Amino acid sequence: MPSLDPLALFITTLWLSAIIGVRYLLVAGGVWWMQWGRRRGVGRQLNRDSPSKALMLRETRQSLISTPLYAFPAAVALEAWKAGGTKVYLDPAALPLWWLPVSLVLLLLIQDAHYYWTHRLLHGRRFFAWAHAGHHRSREPSPFASFAFDPAEAMLTAWLLPALVFLIPVNLWVLAALLLLMTATAVMNHCGWEMWPDRWVRSGPGAQLITATHHSRHHTHMKTNYGLYFRFWDRLCGTDAMPEASQSAGSTTTAVP
């Protein structure tokens, strides 16, 4: 990795923190308004009650504290890219076009595996109280819980994607798509509503993916459902569980496949 200017790194961390924070507030706030601020949200309500103002303020404060911890590794990668020290490329035709979707899927699979095993580690007795308990104070989370992590958890997980750009050739727009997907899935999975049709969530390709129904169960039953995007690792390791199909809000009756 090329040597980096400390001042440039500091400035980049500041403006990336601002961008990440504003993006978080806009997306989480928009989904909150769509699902809870209007008379009726989209899909099926999972939480029993509308999130309280105190809950959302705590989640927002915790998320914004984590923002610079995510921004700093991204700033390192960005400054290294500007110096020609990463494998990020701009021209989609610089590599075979089939590599664009393949690289996206590869990054998703790596991130999903890393998240599953890190998440399980943080639920261990040695780590949970000081590294992950803050996120689980939201038993019925709001969209603002999507990035509400303890500083230790943020520092543990923030390095992965910035590190991968030094190892895997990836187009800049593929990275942008991945960041958009990360934000959208995190907010949707914490919003307290299942936006996807229940039949799709429970059958076919949809049954392989983690949606709000799957992740909400993790917040009420913390020994299951550790995955990020896919249910593969949960199923392989016997930690997968889905609530039974129900039209009642806040149902916690479960069936473990």
mmCIF file of C-alpha atoms in Angstrom:
data_model
loop_
_atom_site.group_PDB
_atom_site.id
_atom_site.type_symbol
_atom_site.label_atom_id
_atom_site.label_comp_id
_atom_site.label_asym_id
_atom_site.label_seq_id
_atom_site.Cartn_x
_atom_site.Cartn_y
_atom_site.Cartn_z
ATOM 1 C CA MET A 1 0.000 0.000 0.000
ATOM 2 C CA PRO A 2 1.390 3.462 -0.854
ATOM 3 C CA SER A 3 2.211 5.896 1.926
ATOM 4 C CA LEU A 4 -0.725 8.173 2.715
ATOM 5 C CA ASP A 5 -0.789 11.848 3.663
ATOM 6 C CA PRO A 6 -2.178 12.008 7.247
ATOM 7 C CA LEU A 7 -3.882 15.361 6.622
ATOM 8 C CA ALA A 8 -5.567 14.127 3.450
ATOM 9 C CA LEU A 9 -6.653 10.974 5.286
ATOM 10 C CA PHE A 10 -8.125 13.056 8.110
ATOM 11 C CA ILE A 11 -10.028 15.333 5.731
ATOM 12 C CA THR A 12 -11.329 12.383 3.701
ATOM 13 C CA THR A 13 -12.491 10.681 6.907
ATOM 14 C CA LEU A 14 -14.404 13.824 7.875
ATOM 15 C CA TRP A 15 -16.292 14.213 4.614
ATOM 16 C CA LEU A 16 -16.945 10.489 4.304
ATOM 17 C CA SER A 17 -18.352 10.561 7.847
ATOM 18 C CA ALA A 18 -20.680 13.365 6.789
ATOM 19 C CA ILE A 19 -21.788 11.491 3.650
ATOM 20 C CA ILE A 20 -22.368 8.222 5.527
ATOM 21 C CA GLY A 21 -24.253 10.019 8.285
ATOM 22 C CA VAL A 22 -26.494 11.994 5.932
ATOM 23 C CA ARG A 23 -27.170 8.890 3.824
ATOM 24 C CA TYR A 24 -28.130 6.979 6.963
ATOM 25 C CA LEU A 25 -30.479 9.717 8.173
ATOM 26 C CA LEU A 26 -32.162 10.129 4.791
ATOM 27 C CA VAL A 27 -32.676 6.422 4.095
ATOM 28 C CA ALA A 28 -33.670 5.434 7.633
ATOM 29 C CA GLY A 29 -35.873 8.506 7.981
ATOM 30 C CA GLY A 30 -37.529 7.884 4.637
ATOM 31 C CA VAL A 31 -38.292 4.249 5.464
ATOM 32 C CA TRP A 32 -39.588 5.243 8.927
ATOM 33 C CA TRP A 33 -41.975 7.737 7.331
ATOM 34 C CA MET A 34 -43.097 5.194 4.730
ATOM 35 C CA GLN A 35 -43.699 2.429 7.286
ATOM 36 C CA TRP A 36 -44.611 4.218 10.518
ATOM 37 C CA GLY A 37 -45.188 7.890 9.776
ATOM 38 C CA ARG A 38 -48.115 7.310 7.476
ATOM 39 C CA ARG A 39 -51.467 5.795 8.323
ATOM 40 C CA ARG A 40 -50.477 2.385 6.998
ATOM 41 C CA GLY A 41 -47.097 0.952 6.059
ATOM 42 C CA VAL A 42 -46.167 -1.247 3.123
ATOM 43 C CA GLY A 43 -46.452 -5.001 3.713
ATOM 44 C CA ARG A 44 -46.992 -6.838 7.002
ATOM 45 C CA GLN A 45 -46.290 -5.305 10.405
ATOM 46 C CA LEU A 46 -43.850 -7.314 12.533
ATOM 47 C CA ASN A 47 -43.375 -5.048 15.560
ATOM 48 C CA ARG A 48 -46.266 -4.854 17.980
ATOM 49 C CA ASP A 49 -45.921 -1.114 18.534
ATOM 50 C CA SER A 50 -44.704 1.930 16.664
ATOM 51 C CA PRO A 51 -41.109 2.763 17.678
ATOM 52 C CA SER A 52 -40.901 5.392 20.396
ATOM 53 C CA LYS A 53 -39.084 8.678 19.989
ATOM 54 C CA ALA A 54 -36.665 7.714 22.799
ATOM 55 C CA LEU A 55 -35.817 4.455 21.026
ATOM 56 C CA MET A 56 -35.156 6.163 17.700
ATOM 57 C CA LEU A 57 -33.037 8.877 19.302
ATOM 58 C CA ARG A 58 -30.884 6.266 21.035
ATOM 59 C CA GLU A 59 -30.491 4.266 17.822
ATOM 60 C CA THR A 60 -29.613 7.411 15.870
ATOM 61 C CA ARG A 61 -27.042 8.558 18.415
ATOM 62 C CA GLN A 62 -25.400 5.127 18.453
ATOM 63 C CA SER A 63 -25.334 5.005 14.646
ATOM 64 C CA LEU A 64 -23.769 8.444 14.292
ATOM 65 C CA ILE A 65 -21.086 7.561 16.844
ATOM 66 C CA SER A 66 -20.189 4.574 14.644
ATOM 67 C CA THR A 67 -20.084 6.679 11.481
ATOM 68 C CA PRO A 68 -16.418 7.823 11.659
ATOM 69 C CA LEU A 69 -15.373 4.293 12.599
ATOM 70 C CA TYR A 70 -16.764 3.126 9.251
ATOM 71 C CA ALA A 71 -15.485 6.192 7.421
ATOM 72 C CA PHE A 72 -11.829 5.803 8.425
ATOM 73 C CA PRO A 73 -11.147 2.410 6.711
ATOM 74 C CA ALA A 74 -13.071 3.660 3.678
ATOM 75 C CA ALA A 75 -10.897 6.790 3.661
ATOM 76 C CA VAL A 76 -7.744 4.642 3.757
ATOM 77 C CA ALA A 77 -8.992 2.681 0.749
ATOM 78 C CA LEU A 78 -10.025 5.833 -1.116
ATOM 79 C CA GLU A 79 -6.722 7.614 -0.559
ATOM 80 C CA ALA A 80 -4.846 4.458 -1.559
ATOM 81 C CA TRP A 81 -6.972 4.216 -4.724
ATOM 82 C CA LYS A 82 -6.126 7.823 -5.624
ATOM 83 C CA ALA A 83 -2.462 6.852 -5.307
ATOM 84 C CA GLY A 84 -2.968 3.800 -7.528
ATOM 85 C CA GLY A 85 -2.594 1.319 -4.689
ATOM 86 C CA THR A 86 -5.853 -0.671 -4.936
ATOM 87 C CA LYS A 87 -7.486 -2.982 -7.460
ATOM 88 C CA VAL A 88 -10.476 -0.671 -8.012
ATOM 89 C CA TYR A 89 -10.912 0.265 -11.685
ATOM 90 C CA LEU A 90 -13.175 2.777 -13.461
ATOM 91 C CA ASP A 91 -13.600 1.485 -17.016
ATOM 92 C CA PRO A 92 -16.091 -1.451 -16.989
ATOM 93 C CA ALA A 93 -14.387 -2.798 -20.115
ATOM 94 C CA ALA A 94 -10.980 -2.957 -18.426
ATOM 95 C CA LEU A 95 -11.816 -6.552 -17.484
ATOM 96 C CA PRO A 96 -14.292 -8.974 -19.093
ATOM 97 C CA LEU A 97 -17.825 -7.707 -18.597
ATOM 98 C CA TRP A 98 -18.890 -10.979 -16.988
ATOM 99 C CA TRP A 99 -16.592 -10.058 -14.091
ATOM 100 C CA LEU A 100 -18.915 -7.201 -13.072
ATOM 101 C CA PRO A 101 -21.766 -9.423 -11.747
ATOM 102 C CA VAL A 102 -19.330 -12.137 -10.652
ATOM 103 C CA SER A 103 -17.326 -9.681 -8.540
ATOM 104 C CA LEU A 104 -20.521 -8.353 -6.958
ATOM 105 C CA VAL A 105 -21.686 -11.843 -6.008
ATOM 106 C CA LEU A 106 -18.201 -12.732 -4.744
ATOM 107 C CA LEU A 107 -18.089 -9.684 -2.480
ATOM 108 C CA LEU A 108 -21.589 -10.438 -1.186
ATOM 109 C CA LEU A 109 -20.617 -14.032 -0.361
ATOM 110 C CA ILE A 110 -17.421 -12.978 1.422
ATOM 111 C CA GLN A 111 -19.225 -10.283 3.377
ATOM 112 C CA ASP A 112 -22.039 -12.664 4.284
ATOM 113 C CA ALA A 113 -19.637 -15.333 5.593
ATOM 114 C CA HIS A 114 -17.598 -12.773 7.530
ATOM 115 C CA TYR A 115 -20.736 -11.289 9.079
ATOM 116 C CA TYR A 116 -22.185 -14.660 10.101
ATOM 117 C CA TRP A 117 -19.100 -15.813 11.977
ATOM 118 C CA THR A 118 -18.312 -12.401 13.455
ATOM 119 C CA HIS A 119 -21.928 -12.044 14.547
ATOM 120 C CA ARG A 120 -21.888 -15.432 16.256
ATOM 121 C CA LEU A 121 -18.602 -14.529 17.958
ATOM 122 C CA LEU A 122 -20.080 -11.295 19.304
ATOM 123 C CA HIS A 123 -22.965 -13.236 20.838
ATOM 124 C CA GLY A 124 -20.490 -15.179 22.966
ATOM 125 C CA ARG A 125 -20.316 -14.448 26.687
ATOM 126 C CA ARG A 126 -16.881 -12.859 26.468
ATOM 127 C CA PHE A 127 -17.907 -10.244 23.925
ATOM 128 C CA PHE A 128 -21.639 -9.605 23.960
ATOM 129 C CA ALA A 129 -21.929 -7.149 26.876
ATOM 130 C CA TRP A 130 -19.356 -4.678 25.566
ATOM 131 C CA ALA A 131 -19.376 -5.311 21.818
ATOM 132 C CA HIS A 132 -22.926 -6.136 20.702
ATOM 133 C CA ALA A 133 -25.435 -5.518 23.486
ATOM 134 C CA GLY A 134 -26.078 -1.964 22.301
ATOM 135 C CA HIS A 135 -27.611 -3.194 19.069
ATOM 136 C CA HIS A 136 -29.867 -5.619 20.937
ATOM 137 C CA ARG A 137 -31.314 -2.979 23.218
ATOM 138 C CA SER A 138 -33.721 -2.608 20.317
ATOM 139 C CA ARG A 139 -35.808 -5.753 20.794
ATOM 140 C CA GLU A 140 -38.294 -4.365 18.294
ATOM 141 C CA PRO A 141 -35.998 -2.141 16.219
ATOM 142 C CA SER A 142 -36.827 0.831 14.059
ATOM 143 C CA PRO A 143 -35.170 1.656 10.711
ATOM 144 C CA PHE A 144 -32.706 3.798 12.690
ATOM 145 C CA ALA A 145 -31.278 0.615 14.305
ATOM 146 C CA SER A 146 -29.813 -0.447 10.951
ATOM 147 C CA PHE A 147 -26.341 0.910 11.811
ATOM 148 C CA ALA A 148 -26.675 1.230 15.598
ATOM 149 C CA PHE A 149 -23.569 -0.719 16.607
ATOM 150 C CA ASP A 150 -21.272 -0.552 19.604
ATOM 151 C CA PRO A 151 -17.902 1.016 18.710
ATOM 152 C CA ALA A 152 -16.119 -2.316 19.161
ATOM 153 C CA GLU A 153 -18.435 -4.016 16.669
ATOM 154 C CA ALA A 154 -18.094 -1.158 14.204
ATOM 155 C CA MET A 155 -14.301 -1.338 14.354
ATOM 156 C CA LEU A 156 -14.391 -5.116 13.933
ATOM 157 C CA THR A 157 -16.601 -5.078 10.834
ATOM 158 C CA ALA A 158 -15.698 -1.805 9.107
ATOM 159 C CA TRP A 159 -12.377 -3.034 7.709
ATOM 160 C CA LEU A 160 -13.661 -5.881 5.515
ATOM 161 C CA LEU A 161 -14.725 -4.150 2.283
ATOM 162 C CA PRO A 162 -11.880 -1.606 2.343
ATOM 163 C CA ALA A 163 -9.437 -4.499 2.755
ATOM 164 C CA LEU A 164 -10.970 -6.445 -0.121
ATOM 165 C CA VAL A 165 -10.310 -3.659 -2.646
ATOM 166 C CA PHE A 166 -6.589 -4.352 -2.178
ATOM 167 C CA LEU A 167 -7.118 -8.026 -3.057
ATOM 168 C CA ILE A 168 -9.980 -8.321 -5.572
ATOM 169 C CA PRO A 169 -10.346 -6.328 -8.820
ATOM 170 C CA VAL A 170 -13.656 -4.488 -8.596
ATOM 171 C CA ASN A 171 -15.266 -1.765 -10.644
ATOM 172 C CA LEU A 172 -16.100 1.457 -8.826
ATOM 173 C CA TRP A 173 -19.772 1.208 -9.855
ATOM 174 C CA VAL A 174 -19.980 -2.342 -8.526
ATOM 175 C CA LEU A 175 -18.767 -1.000 -5.183
ATOM 176 C CA ALA A 176 -21.401 1.732 -5.325
ATOM 177 C CA ALA A 177 -24.108 -0.867 -6.039
ATOM 178 C CA LEU A 178 -22.888 -2.986 -3.137
ATOM 179 C CA LEU A 179 -22.999 -0.036 -0.728
ATOM 180 C CA LEU A 180 -26.514 0.810 -1.894
ATOM 181 C CA LEU A 181 -27.600 -2.803 -1.405
ATOM 182 C CA MET A 182 -26.015 -2.908 2.057
ATOM 183 C CA THR A 183 -27.867 0.220 3.148
ATOM 184 C CA ALA A 184 -31.219 -0.842 1.690
ATOM 185 C CA THR A 185 -31.181 -4.336 3.178
ATOM 186 C CA ALA A 186 -29.985 -3.135 6.602
ATOM 187 C CA VAL A 187 -32.760 -0.540 6.863
ATOM 188 C CA MET A 188 -35.486 -2.814 5.476
ATOM 189 C CA ASN A 189 -34.507 -5.689 7.771
ATOM 190 C CA HIS A 190 -34.742 -3.463 10.858
ATOM 191 C CA CYS A 191 -37.836 -1.449 10.002
ATOM 192 C CA GLY A 192 -40.374 -3.638 11.818
ATOM 193 C CA TRP A 193 -42.316 -4.456 8.653
ATOM 194 C CA GLU A 194 -41.961 -7.204 6.083
ATOM 195 C CA MET A 195 -42.204 -5.397 2.762
ATOM 196 C CA TRP A 196 -41.867 -8.511 0.605
ATOM 197 C CA PRO A 197 -44.903 -10.772 0.040
ATOM 198 C CA ASP A 198 -45.003 -13.520 2.656
ATOM 199 C CA ARG A 199 -45.315 -16.238 0.003
ATOM 200 C CA TRP A 200 -42.125 -15.014 -1.692
ATOM 201 C CA VAL A 201 -40.225 -14.872 1.610
ATOM 202 C CA ARG A 202 -41.094 -18.490 2.383
ATOM 203 C CA SER A 203 -40.639 -20.205 -0.979
ATOM 204 C CA GLY A 204 -38.390 -20.266 -4.019
ATOM 205 C CA PRO A 205 -35.398 -17.913 -4.246
ATOM 206 C CA GLY A 206 -36.861 -15.625 -1.585
ATOM 207 C CA ALA A 207 -36.582 -18.385 1.010
ATOM 208 C CA GLN A 208 -32.796 -18.329 0.572
ATOM 209 C CA LEU A 209 -32.551 -14.647 1.484
ATOM 210 C CA ILE A 210 -32.659 -12.818 4.794
ATOM 211 C CA THR A 211 -35.514 -10.342 5.044
ATOM 212 C CA ALA A 212 -37.164 -8.502 7.930
ATOM 213 C CA THR A 213 -39.167 -11.588 8.943
ATOM 214 C CA HIS A 214 -35.968 -13.580 9.405
ATOM 215 C CA HIS A 215 -33.897 -10.857 11.071
ATOM 216 C CA SER A 216 -36.660 -9.625 13.375
ATOM 217 C CA ARG A 217 -36.673 -13.087 14.890
ATOM 218 C CA HIS A 218 -32.980 -12.624 15.735
ATOM 219 C CA HIS A 219 -33.837 -9.548 17.801
ATOM 220 C CA THR A 220 -36.418 -11.489 19.848
ATOM 221 C CA HIS A 221 -34.582 -14.864 19.930
ATOM 222 C CA MET A 222 -30.894 -14.043 19.898
ATOM 223 C CA LYS A 223 -29.492 -17.566 19.445
ATOM 224 C CA THR A 224 -30.733 -17.893 15.854
ATOM 225 C CA ASN A 225 -30.498 -16.103 12.492
ATOM 226 C CA TYR A 226 -27.014 -14.594 12.444
ATOM 227 C CA GLY A 227 -26.708 -14.126 8.668
ATOM 228 C CA LEU A 228 -26.576 -10.927 6.652
ATOM 229 C CA TYR A 229 -27.869 -11.586 3.140
ATOM 230 C CA PHE A 230 -28.336 -15.339 2.774
ATOM 231 C CA ARG A 231 -29.646 -18.131 5.008
ATOM 232 C CA PHE A 232 -26.925 -20.536 3.859
ATOM 233 C CA TRP A 233 -24.695 -20.373 6.941
ATOM 234 C CA ASP A 234 -27.626 -20.405 9.357
ATOM 235 C CA ARG A 235 -29.010 -23.525 7.695
ATOM 236 C CA LEU A 236 -25.620 -25.220 7.508
ATOM 237 C CA CYS A 237 -24.875 -24.553 11.178
ATOM 238 C CA GLY A 238 -28.366 -25.247 12.563
ATOM 239 C CA THR A 239 -29.111 -21.660 13.618
ATOM 240 C CA ASP A 240 -31.842 -20.925 11.067
ATOM 241 C CA ALA A 241 -35.401 -20.276 12.277
ATOM 242 C CA MET A 242 -38.410 -18.625 10.681
ATOM 243 C CA PRO A 243 -41.615 -17.436 12.370
ATOM 244 C CA GLU A 244 -44.699 -19.279 11.269
ATOM 245 C CA ALA A 245 -46.803 -17.546 8.662
ATOM 246 C CA SER A 246 -49.170 -15.236 10.517
ATOM 247 C CA GLN A 247 -51.101 -12.100 9.763
ATOM 248 C CA SER A 248 -50.930 -10.863 13.365
ATOM 249 C CA ALA A 249 -48.432 -8.109 14.146
ATOM 250 C CA GLY A 250 -45.554 -8.970 16.440
ATOM 251 C CA SER A 251 -46.101 -12.737 16.289
ATOM 252 C CA THR A 252 -43.203 -14.637 17.839
ATOM 253 C CA THR A 253 -44.445 -18.170 17.240
ATOM 254 C CA THR A 254 -41.656 -19.930 15.384
ATOM 255 C CA ALA A 255 -40.941 -23.006 13.384
ATOM 256 C CA VAL A 256 -37.360 -24.180 12.958
ATOM 257 C CA PRO A 257 -36.832 -25.932 9.602
#
